[in-house]
Amino acid sequence: MKILVTGGAGFIGSHVVDAYVAAGHEVVVVDDLSTGKRENLNPKAKFHQVDVQDPRVIELIRDERPAVVNLHAAQMDVRRSVADPVFDARTNIIGLIQCLEGARKANARRVIFVSSGGAAYGEQEAFPAPETHPTNPVSPYGVSKRAGELYAFFYRAEYQLPFFALRYANVYGPRQDPHGEAGVVAIFAGKMLRGEPITVNGDGKQTRDYVFVGDVVQANLATLEHEPCGAVNVGTGVETDVNRLAELMLQASGSASQVKHGPAKQGEQRRSVIDCTKAAERLGWRPTVPLAEGLRRTVDWFRTRAGKA
Ligand SMILES: NC(=O)c1ccc[n+]([C@@H]2O[C@H](COP(=O)([O-])OP(=O)(O)OC[C@H]3O[C@@H](n4cnc5c(N)ncnc54)[C@H](O)[C@@H]3O)[C@@H](O)[C@H]2O)c1
């Protein structure tokens, strides 16, 4: 089937594109290459270098007539969203609405919107958080992701366009850039492989739910086979603090880098972990890659890449 993927040159989107192509689908990528990379583009996918903020993206999607529209393009830097909330909203809200308009006009059969299982919930009241947990985002990025879900809900109600909103936990893996929500893995990997000291913010007891990109790809494949059911958490349900993450990465890299503690980041979420029972029930999806193994694969990728540079 024909699938249009926005953000298909990015870290996660490019892995999703590769899997869709490998499964025999016809894939069209829309990406402005702002953070995505040309080298990530799958040569078997058709590519449009377009900004989703550009109103012409509506006609582009309409004319491509994809059966599925998968929306990975986003401004995904939480700190940038705080510094420039207008830019964040232009990409993550206006850009998203334009893509949904395109999907509607194309008579797409379903939309897979990528939301956030960290920033959209905000400081959690229950651990792990199920999809029914209150959403109290404390960054413009979290607000724009939640708004995206509500727009997708509107398109379903008004135009019977079914959707998934995949609420990703902190995704890590090969091709990750050090700028992202889970950028800490990429930052640590680079420093450890160079033997430089790494800095842990504050006491390092802040926790996240780290999910390997290969597992996230499997969730995107599963969305093609199952009935769309709105918001679905895609994580592991396992809470890991930064101290433990650093320890596991030192083991994975065999590095002797020194671990230092710097000042705590103001406003940083303290604990984040999501319940993935719904994904198991509705998508038949479960994470399969344990953190130590995923980190080993990620560090290996960074090592190979450093060797080529
Ligand atoms: N990395 C994570 O841990 C994580 C967690 C939760 C949600 N997400 C979401 O997953 C998606 C992919 O994130 P990623 O980590 O792969 O980041 P990324 O920056 O590598 O990917 C985003 C892609 O979107 C493209 N893009 C950005 N603005 C665009 C625009 N205006 N028009 C067209 N293309 C544009 C970029 O060039 C890039 O290829 C995003 O929606 C992000 O919010 C990521």
Short mmCIF file of C-alpha atoms and ligand atoms in Angstrom, two decimals:
data_model
loop_
_atom_site.label_atom_id
_atom_site.label_comp_id
_atom_site.label_asym_id
_atom_site.label_seq_id
_atom_site.Cartn_x
_atom_site.Cartn_y
_atom_site.Cartn_z
CA MET A 1 0.00 0.00 0.00
CA LYS A 2 1.05 3.60 -0.39
CA ILE A 3 2.29 5.26 2.80
CA LEU A 4 3.38 8.87 3.14
CA VAL A 5 5.80 9.50 6.02
CA THR A 6 6.58 13.02 7.17
CA GLY A 7 9.92 13.35 8.95
CA GLY A 8 11.17 10.29 7.06
CA ALA A 9 14.75 11.63 6.94
CA GLY A 10 14.92 11.88 10.74
CA PHE A 11 16.19 9.50 13.37
CA ILE A 12 13.00 7.51 14.03
CA GLY A 13 11.10 8.29 10.80
CA SER A 14 13.92 6.94 8.61
CA HIS A 15 13.89 3.59 10.44
CA VAL A 16 10.11 3.43 9.98
CA VAL A 17 10.51 4.19 6.26
CA ASP A 18 13.12 1.43 5.91
CA ALA A 19 10.75 -1.08 7.53
CA TYR A 20 7.79 -0.04 5.38
CA VAL A 21 9.91 -0.32 2.23
CA ALA A 22 11.24 -3.71 3.34
CA ALA A 23 7.65 -4.88 3.92
CA GLY A 24 6.92 -4.08 0.26
CA HIS A 25 5.02 -0.81 0.68
CA GLU A 26 5.30 2.16 -1.65
CA VAL A 27 6.69 4.97 0.49
CA VAL A 28 6.71 8.73 -0.02
CA VAL A 29 8.79 10.89 2.33
CA VAL A 30 8.06 14.53 3.13
CA ASP A 31 10.86 16.24 5.05
CA ASP A 32 12.49 19.68 5.04
CA LEU A 33 15.85 18.25 6.16
CA SER A 34 15.98 20.76 9.03
CA THR A 35 17.24 18.09 11.44
CA GLY A 36 16.84 15.07 9.17
CA LYS A 37 19.67 13.92 6.96
CA ARG A 38 19.84 13.08 3.28
CA GLU A 39 21.97 10.03 4.15
CA ASN A 40 19.02 8.64 6.15
CA LEU A 41 16.73 8.70 3.11
CA ASN A 42 15.79 5.29 1.78
CA PRO A 43 16.67 5.28 -1.95
CA LYS A 44 13.52 3.27 -2.72
CA ALA A 45 11.25 5.96 -1.26
CA LYS A 46 10.09 8.98 -3.25
CA PHE A 47 11.29 12.17 -1.58
CA HIS A 48 9.75 15.66 -1.38
CA GLN A 49 11.85 18.28 0.36
CA VAL A 50 9.00 20.37 1.77
CA ASP A 51 8.36 22.22 5.01
CA VAL A 52 5.07 21.13 6.61
CA GLN A 53 4.53 24.81 7.46
CA ASP A 54 4.20 25.46 3.72
CA PRO A 55 0.50 25.37 2.77
CA ARG A 56 1.44 23.57 -0.46
CA VAL A 57 1.97 20.42 1.61
CA ILE A 58 -1.84 20.00 1.64
CA GLU A 59 -2.06 19.62 -2.15
CA LEU A 60 1.10 17.53 -2.19
CA ILE A 61 -0.44 14.95 0.15
CA ARG A 62 -3.81 15.13 -1.62
CA ASP A 63 -2.17 14.50 -5.00
CA GLU A 64 0.00 11.62 -3.72
CA ARG A 65 -3.20 9.88 -2.50
CA PRO A 66 -1.55 7.72 0.18
CA ALA A 67 -3.68 5.11 1.95
CA VAL A 68 -1.81 5.81 5.20
CA VAL A 69 -0.30 9.07 6.42
CA ASN A 70 2.38 8.64 9.08
CA LEU A 71 3.32 11.90 10.81
CA HIS A 72 6.82 11.95 12.29
CA ALA A 73 7.87 15.48 11.24
CA ALA A 74 8.14 17.78 14.21
CA GLN A 75 10.14 20.39 15.99
CA MET A 76 11.14 18.00 18.77
CA ASP A 77 13.54 19.99 20.92
CA VAL A 78 11.85 20.71 24.27
CA ARG A 79 14.24 23.54 25.15
CA ARG A 80 13.81 25.19 21.78
CA SER A 81 10.04 25.03 22.27
CA VAL A 82 10.45 26.99 25.51
CA ALA A 83 12.74 29.54 23.84
CA ASP A 84 10.53 29.89 20.74
CA PRO A 85 7.00 28.61 21.35
CA VAL A 86 5.71 30.30 18.18
CA PHE A 87 8.09 28.34 15.96
CA ASP A 88 7.19 25.15 17.80
CA ALA A 89 3.48 25.75 17.19
CA ARG A 90 4.03 26.65 13.53
CA THR A 91 5.61 23.26 12.88
CA ASN A 92 3.87 21.03 15.41
CA ILE A 93 0.38 22.51 15.25
CA ILE A 94 -0.07 24.44 11.97
CA GLY A 95 2.16 21.99 10.08
CA LEU A 96 0.27 19.09 11.58
CA ILE A 97 -3.15 20.52 10.69
CA GLN A 98 -1.96 21.00 7.11
CA CYS A 99 -0.90 17.34 6.94
CA LEU A 100 -4.25 16.24 8.38
CA GLU A 101 -6.02 18.39 5.77
CA GLY A 102 -3.92 16.70 3.09
CA ALA A 103 -4.78 13.27 4.51
CA ARG A 104 -8.49 14.12 4.49
CA LYS A 105 -8.38 15.41 0.92
CA ALA A 106 -6.46 12.32 -0.16
CA ASN A 107 -9.19 10.13 1.40
CA ALA A 108 -6.49 8.38 3.42
CA ARG A 109 -7.71 5.35 5.34
CA ARG A 110 -5.76 6.11 8.52
CA VAL A 111 -3.36 8.51 10.16
CA ILE A 112 -0.51 7.54 12.46
CA PHE A 113 0.43 10.61 14.46
CA VAL A 114 3.52 10.57 16.63
CA SER A 115 2.94 12.08 20.04
CA SER A 116 5.01 12.03 23.22
CA GLY A 117 4.68 9.74 26.22
CA GLY A 118 6.95 11.99 28.28
CA ALA A 119 6.29 15.65 27.53
CA ALA A 120 2.53 15.28 26.97
CA TYR A 121 1.90 13.80 30.45
CA GLY A 122 4.12 16.23 32.31
CA GLU A 123 4.99 15.45 35.94
CA GLN A 124 3.24 12.12 36.55
CA GLU A 125 0.84 11.20 39.34
CA ALA A 126 0.94 7.44 38.67
CA PHE A 127 3.84 5.18 37.63
CA PRO A 128 3.79 3.86 34.97
CA ALA A 129 1.27 6.23 33.36
CA PRO A 130 -1.51 4.63 31.30
CA GLU A 131 -3.11 6.53 28.38
CA THR A 132 -5.90 7.67 30.72
CA HIS A 133 -3.41 9.55 32.91
CA PRO A 134 -4.06 13.34 32.98
CA THR A 135 -2.03 15.32 30.49
CA ASN A 136 -0.42 18.34 32.10
CA PRO A 137 2.39 19.30 29.72
CA VAL A 138 4.85 21.84 31.07
CA SER A 139 6.57 22.74 27.80
CA PRO A 140 5.22 24.20 24.56
CA TYR A 141 6.44 20.99 22.87
CA GLY A 142 4.28 18.87 25.22
CA VAL A 143 1.36 21.21 24.61
CA SER A 144 1.76 21.03 20.83
CA LYS A 145 1.95 17.22 20.88
CA ARG A 146 -1.22 17.04 22.98
CA ALA A 147 -2.88 19.57 20.65
CA GLY A 148 -1.91 17.35 17.71
CA GLU A 149 -3.76 14.45 19.31
CA LEU A 150 -6.84 16.62 19.80
CA TYR A 151 -6.75 17.72 16.16
CA ALA A 152 -6.48 14.09 15.09
CA PHE A 153 -9.49 13.40 17.32
CA PHE A 154 -11.38 16.20 15.56
CA TYR A 155 -10.59 14.77 12.11
CA ARG A 156 -11.88 11.41 13.22
CA ALA A 157 -15.09 12.90 14.64
CA GLU A 158 -15.77 15.20 11.69
CA TYR A 159 -14.41 13.23 8.73
CA GLN A 160 -14.27 9.64 10.00
CA LEU A 161 -10.49 9.62 9.52
CA PRO A 162 -9.27 7.01 12.03
CA PHE A 163 -5.99 7.58 13.83
CA PHE A 164 -3.37 6.26 16.17
CA ALA A 165 -1.48 8.73 18.36
CA LEU A 166 1.67 6.82 19.29
CA ARG A 167 2.96 8.27 22.53
CA TYR A 168 6.64 7.41 22.40
CA ALA A 169 8.73 7.17 25.52
CA ASN A 170 12.41 8.18 25.17
CA VAL A 171 13.53 6.58 21.94
CA TYR A 172 17.21 5.75 21.49
CA GLY A 173 19.24 3.92 18.88
CA PRO A 174 21.37 4.20 15.74
CA ARG A 175 21.06 7.50 13.78
CA GLN A 176 20.06 9.37 16.91
CA ASP A 177 21.24 12.94 17.12
CA PRO A 178 22.44 14.40 20.40
CA HIS A 179 19.71 17.10 20.26
CA GLY A 180 16.60 15.02 20.92
CA GLU A 181 14.36 14.22 23.87
CA ALA A 182 16.43 11.11 24.56
CA GLY A 183 19.57 12.84 23.28
CA VAL A 184 21.39 11.84 26.46
CA VAL A 185 22.18 8.41 24.97
CA ALA A 186 23.74 9.97 21.86
CA ILE A 187 25.64 12.54 23.92
CA PHE A 188 27.03 9.93 26.33
CA ALA A 189 27.91 7.56 23.47
CA GLY A 190 29.97 10.22 21.68
CA LYS A 191 31.82 11.29 24.81
CA MET A 192 32.47 7.77 26.06
CA LEU A 193 33.89 6.66 22.72
CA ARG A 194 36.23 9.67 22.78
CA GLY A 195 37.16 8.89 26.40
CA GLU A 196 35.89 12.29 27.54
CA PRO A 197 34.20 12.78 30.93
CA ILE A 198 30.41 12.79 30.90
CA THR A 199 28.28 15.17 32.92
CA VAL A 200 25.15 13.96 34.67
CA ASN A 201 22.72 16.77 35.50
CA GLY A 202 22.01 17.07 39.23
CA ASP A 203 21.89 13.89 41.32
CA GLY A 204 21.20 11.71 38.26
CA LYS A 205 18.14 10.21 39.90
CA GLN A 206 15.77 11.61 37.28
CA THR A 207 14.18 8.68 35.46
CA ARG A 208 13.03 7.97 31.92
CA ASP A 209 11.52 5.08 30.00
CA TYR A 210 14.05 4.22 27.27
CA VAL A 211 12.71 2.30 24.28
CA PHE A 212 14.87 0.99 21.44
CA VAL A 213 14.12 2.41 17.98
CA GLY A 214 13.77 -1.11 16.52
CA ASP A 215 10.86 -1.75 18.88
CA VAL A 216 9.27 1.57 17.93
CA VAL A 217 9.49 0.53 14.28
CA GLN A 218 7.61 -2.68 15.10
CA ALA A 219 4.82 -0.60 16.67
CA ASN A 220 4.59 1.43 13.44
CA LEU A 221 4.30 -1.78 11.43
CA ALA A 222 1.59 -3.05 13.78
CA THR A 223 -0.49 0.10 13.23
CA LEU A 224 -1.01 -1.01 9.61
CA GLU A 225 -2.63 -4.28 10.71
CA HIS A 226 -4.84 -3.27 13.62
CA GLU A 227 -7.93 -1.16 14.16
CA PRO A 228 -6.95 2.47 14.91
CA CYS A 229 -7.64 3.24 18.56
CA GLY A 230 -6.37 6.76 19.31
CA ALA A 231 -3.63 7.25 21.91
CA VAL A 232 -1.29 4.32 22.53
CA ASN A 233 1.83 4.37 24.73
CA VAL A 234 4.98 2.99 23.11
CA GLY A 235 7.60 2.45 25.80
CA THR A 236 8.81 -0.29 28.10
CA GLY A 237 7.22 0.38 31.50
CA VAL A 238 10.76 0.25 32.92
CA GLU A 239 12.07 3.28 34.76
CA THR A 240 15.81 3.92 34.54
CA ASP A 241 17.69 6.76 36.14
CA VAL A 242 20.58 8.60 34.49
CA ASN A 243 23.17 7.15 36.89
CA ARG A 244 22.16 3.62 35.88
CA LEU A 245 22.04 4.62 32.20
CA ALA A 246 25.60 5.96 32.43
CA GLU A 247 26.72 2.72 34.13
CA LEU A 248 25.14 0.55 31.41
CA MET A 249 26.67 2.71 28.69
CA LEU A 250 30.13 2.50 30.25
CA GLN A 251 29.76 -1.29 30.16
CA ALA A 252 28.46 -1.23 26.56
CA SER A 253 31.28 0.99 25.34
CA GLY A 254 34.08 -0.44 27.47
CA SER A 255 34.99 3.19 28.14
CA ALA A 256 36.77 4.48 31.23
CA SER A 257 35.15 7.92 30.97
CA GLN A 258 34.77 9.71 34.26
CA VAL A 259 31.20 10.46 35.41
CA LYS A 260 30.81 13.97 36.83
CA HIS A 261 27.73 15.63 38.28
CA GLY A 262 26.78 19.13 37.13
CA PRO A 263 24.01 21.45 38.31
CA ALA A 264 20.43 20.16 37.99
CA LYS A 265 18.53 21.37 34.91
CA GLN A 266 15.79 23.69 36.03
CA GLY A 267 12.28 22.50 35.19
CA GLU A 268 13.47 19.05 34.15
CA GLN A 269 10.83 16.34 34.60
CA ARG A 270 11.76 14.14 37.56
CA ARG A 271 10.21 10.78 36.69
CA SER A 272 8.74 9.48 33.46
CA VAL A 273 7.59 5.94 32.68
CA ILE A 274 4.61 4.71 30.68
CA ASP A 275 2.31 1.70 30.83
CA CYS A 276 2.15 -0.18 27.53
CA THR A 277 -0.70 -2.59 28.29
CA LYS A 278 -2.94 -0.98 25.64
CA ALA A 279 -0.27 -1.47 22.94
CA ALA A 280 -0.12 -5.17 23.87
CA GLU A 281 -3.90 -5.54 23.78
CA ARG A 282 -4.70 -3.45 20.71
CA LEU A 283 -1.58 -3.79 18.59
CA GLY A 284 -0.19 -7.09 19.81
CA TRP A 285 2.99 -5.10 20.44
CA ARG A 286 5.55 -5.49 23.20
CA PRO A 287 9.09 -4.15 23.45
CA THR A 288 11.62 -6.92 22.90
CA VAL A 289 15.04 -5.28 23.20
CA PRO A 290 16.37 -4.99 26.78
CA LEU A 291 18.10 -1.71 27.59
CA ALA A 292 21.61 -3.18 27.95
CA GLU A 293 21.29 -4.85 24.54
CA GLY A 294 19.83 -1.77 22.83
CA LEU A 295 22.59 0.41 24.27
CA ARG A 296 25.21 -2.02 23.04
CA ARG A 297 23.78 -1.84 19.50
CA THR A 298 23.61 1.94 19.70
CA VAL A 299 27.18 2.34 20.95
CA ASP A 300 28.37 -0.06 18.22
CA TRP A 301 26.67 2.10 15.61
CA PHE A 302 28.33 5.27 16.96
CA ARG A 303 31.68 3.47 17.04
CA THR A 304 31.38 2.36 13.40
CA ARG A 305 30.31 5.83 12.36
CA ALA A 306 33.24 7.44 14.19
CA GLY A 307 35.52 4.96 12.40
CA LYS A 308 34.19 6.12 9.03
CA ALA A 309 34.53 9.85 9.82
N1 LIG B 1 13.29 10.90 20.04
C1 LIG B 1 12.42 10.68 20.99
O1 LIG B 1 12.74 10.17 22.05
C2 LIG B 1 10.97 11.01 20.80
C3 LIG B 1 10.08 10.84 21.87
C4 LIG B 1 8.74 11.14 21.70
C5 LIG B 1 8.28 11.59 20.48
N2 LIG B 1 9.16 11.78 19.45
C6 LIG B 1 8.63 12.26 18.17
O2 LIG B 1 9.08 11.41 17.13
C7 LIG B 1 9.19 12.16 15.92
C8 LIG B 1 10.55 11.96 15.31
O3 LIG B 1 11.55 12.44 16.21
P1 LIG B 1 13.09 12.13 16.04
O4 LIG B 1 13.62 11.84 17.38
O5 LIG B 1 13.29 11.13 14.96
O6 LIG B 1 13.64 13.55 15.63
P2 LIG B 1 14.31 14.09 14.27
O7 LIG B 1 14.56 15.54 14.50
O8 LIG B 1 15.44 13.21 13.88
O9 LIG B 1 13.14 13.88 13.22
C9 LIG B 1 12.22 14.88 12.86
C10 LIG B 1 12.19 14.93 11.35
O10 LIG B 1 11.21 15.90 10.95
C11 LIG B 1 11.78 16.78 10.01
N3 LIG B 1 11.13 18.08 10.16
C12 LIG B 1 11.24 18.94 11.21
N4 LIG B 1 10.52 20.05 10.97
C13 LIG B 1 9.95 19.88 9.75
C14 LIG B 1 9.12 20.69 8.95
N5 LIG B 1 8.72 21.90 9.37
N6 LIG B 1 8.72 20.23 7.74
C15 LIG B 1 9.12 19.00 7.29
N7 LIG B 1 9.93 18.20 8.01
C16 LIG B 1 10.34 18.63 9.22
C17 LIG B 1 13.26 16.84 10.33
O11 LIG B 1 14.05 17.26 9.24
C18 LIG B 1 13.53 15.40 10.74
O12 LIG B 1 13.85 14.61 9.62
C19 LIG B 1 8.87 13.60 16.29
O13 LIG B 1 7.51 13.84 16.01
C20 LIG B 1 9.12 13.64 17.78
O14 LIG B 1 8.37 14.65 18.39
C21 LIG B 1 10.49 11.50 19.58
#
